[in-house]
Amino acid sequence: IATMGGGRLLYRRLMKKVMQLPREHRDHYSNVVRQGFVVYADEEDAERLEQISVRALHDAQWVVDKYIAEAKNEAPPAPKS
């Protein structure tokens, strides 16, 4: 994804989000992150890569927020487009 350095940075940021999740969910979401990189490994369009990166970070934050809300016995956040 993107340049090699940009891809590594994105991967690192997403894995930091995964580490914020409850232990029992980390393996699943680690695999989701890895698979996302496999799926988009051949993408070369910089604009599309930016869209993918922004969406991945947004989705990762939503998942973290969902588990935080569950831990506090609150309603999970509504998904945003």
mmCIF file of C-alpha atoms in Angstrom:
data_model
loop_
_atom_site.group_PDB
_atom_site.id
_atom_site.type_symbol
_atom_site.label_atom_id
_atom_site.label_comp_id
_atom_site.label_asym_id
_atom_site.label_seq_id
_atom_site.Cartn_x
_atom_site.Cartn_y
_atom_site.Cartn_z
ATOM 1 C CA ILE A 1 0.000 0.000 0.000
ATOM 2 C CA ALA A 2 1.317 3.401 -1.034
ATOM 3 C CA THR A 3 5.048 3.698 -0.644
ATOM 4 C CA MET A 4 6.849 1.109 1.388
ATOM 5 C CA GLY A 5 7.314 3.565 4.265
ATOM 6 C CA GLY A 6 3.698 4.746 4.100
ATOM 7 C CA GLY A 7 2.458 1.168 4.139
ATOM 8 C CA ARG A 8 4.605 0.313 7.136
ATOM 9 C CA LEU A 9 3.393 3.374 8.997
ATOM 10 C CA LEU A 10 -0.240 2.517 8.279
ATOM 11 C CA TYR A 11 0.315 -1.092 9.339
ATOM 12 C CA ARG A 12 1.948 0.042 12.579
ATOM 13 C CA ARG A 13 -0.897 2.464 13.324
ATOM 14 C CA LEU A 14 -3.538 -0.190 12.668
ATOM 15 C CA MET A 15 -1.759 -2.744 14.836
ATOM 16 C CA LYS A 16 -1.592 -0.198 17.667
ATOM 17 C CA LYS A 17 -5.371 0.067 17.393
ATOM 18 C CA VAL A 18 -5.625 -3.738 17.535
ATOM 19 C CA MET A 19 -3.594 -3.764 20.751
ATOM 20 C CA GLN A 20 -6.234 -1.507 22.345
ATOM 21 C CA LEU A 21 -8.841 -4.244 21.903
ATOM 22 C CA PRO A 22 -9.707 -6.895 24.465
ATOM 23 C CA ARG A 23 -7.176 -9.732 24.330
ATOM 24 C CA GLU A 24 -9.719 -12.274 23.047
ATOM 25 C CA HIS A 25 -10.377 -10.197 19.910
ATOM 26 C CA ARG A 26 -6.817 -9.237 18.976
ATOM 27 C CA ASP A 27 -6.007 -12.323 16.890
ATOM 28 C CA HIS A 28 -9.072 -11.843 14.720
ATOM 29 C CA TYR A 29 -8.438 -8.169 14.040
ATOM 30 C CA SER A 30 -4.703 -8.720 13.505
ATOM 31 C CA ASN A 31 -5.642 -11.132 10.736
ATOM 32 C CA VAL A 32 -8.118 -8.624 9.295
ATOM 33 C CA VAL A 33 -5.345 -5.998 9.110
ATOM 34 C CA ARG A 34 -2.898 -8.420 7.457
ATOM 35 C CA GLN A 35 -5.490 -9.552 4.918
ATOM 36 C CA GLY A 36 -6.247 -5.943 4.025
ATOM 37 C CA PHE A 37 -2.612 -5.453 3.094
ATOM 38 C CA VAL A 38 -2.601 -8.623 1.006
ATOM 39 C CA VAL A 39 -5.760 -7.602 -0.853
ATOM 40 C CA TYR A 40 -4.463 -4.139 -1.764
ATOM 41 C CA ALA A 41 -0.777 -5.016 -2.283
ATOM 42 C CA ASP A 42 -0.976 -4.412 -6.041
ATOM 43 C CA GLU A 43 -2.857 -1.112 -5.843
ATOM 44 C CA GLU A 44 -0.836 1.695 -7.432
ATOM 45 C CA ASP A 45 -3.284 4.605 -7.635
ATOM 46 C CA ALA A 46 -2.131 7.096 -4.984
ATOM 47 C CA GLU A 47 -5.589 8.642 -4.585
ATOM 48 C CA ARG A 48 -7.207 5.240 -4.098
ATOM 49 C CA LEU A 49 -4.499 4.251 -1.596
ATOM 50 C CA GLU A 50 -5.197 7.404 0.376
ATOM 51 C CA GLN A 51 -8.908 6.567 0.448
ATOM 52 C CA ILE A 52 -8.149 3.024 1.623
ATOM 53 C CA SER A 53 -5.813 4.297 4.338
ATOM 54 C CA VAL A 54 -8.274 6.876 5.660
ATOM 55 C CA ARG A 55 -11.093 4.333 5.669
ATOM 56 C CA ALA A 56 -8.955 1.679 7.396
ATOM 57 C CA LEU A 57 -7.992 4.073 10.197
ATOM 58 C CA HIS A 58 -11.581 5.258 10.543
ATOM 59 C CA ASP A 59 -12.898 1.695 10.728
ATOM 60 C CA ALA A 60 -10.204 0.665 13.206
ATOM 61 C CA GLN A 61 -11.105 3.555 15.506
ATOM 62 C CA TRP A 62 -14.781 2.615 15.274
ATOM 63 C CA VAL A 63 -13.984 -0.960 16.354
ATOM 64 C CA VAL A 64 -11.920 0.307 19.299
ATOM 65 C CA ASP A 65 -14.723 2.688 20.303
ATOM 66 C CA LYS A 66 -17.231 -0.173 20.059
ATOM 67 C CA TYR A 67 -15.304 -2.347 22.494
ATOM 68 C CA ILE A 68 -14.703 0.567 24.860
ATOM 69 C CA ALA A 69 -18.463 1.267 24.889
ATOM 70 C CA GLU A 70 -19.199 -2.415 25.537
ATOM 71 C CA ALA A 71 -16.760 -2.430 28.461
ATOM 72 C CA LYS A 72 -18.595 0.554 29.937
ATOM 73 C CA ASN A 73 -21.989 -1.086 29.261
ATOM 74 C CA GLU A 74 -22.914 1.717 26.873
ATOM 75 C CA ALA A 75 -24.516 1.530 23.454
ATOM 76 C CA PRO A 76 -21.907 1.064 20.707
ATOM 77 C CA PRO A 77 -21.271 4.075 18.452
ATOM 78 C CA ALA A 78 -23.241 4.303 15.243
ATOM 79 C CA PRO A 79 -21.150 3.569 12.145
ATOM 80 C CA LYS A 80 -20.237 6.683 10.143
ATOM 81 C CA SER A 81 -19.731 6.784 6.409
#
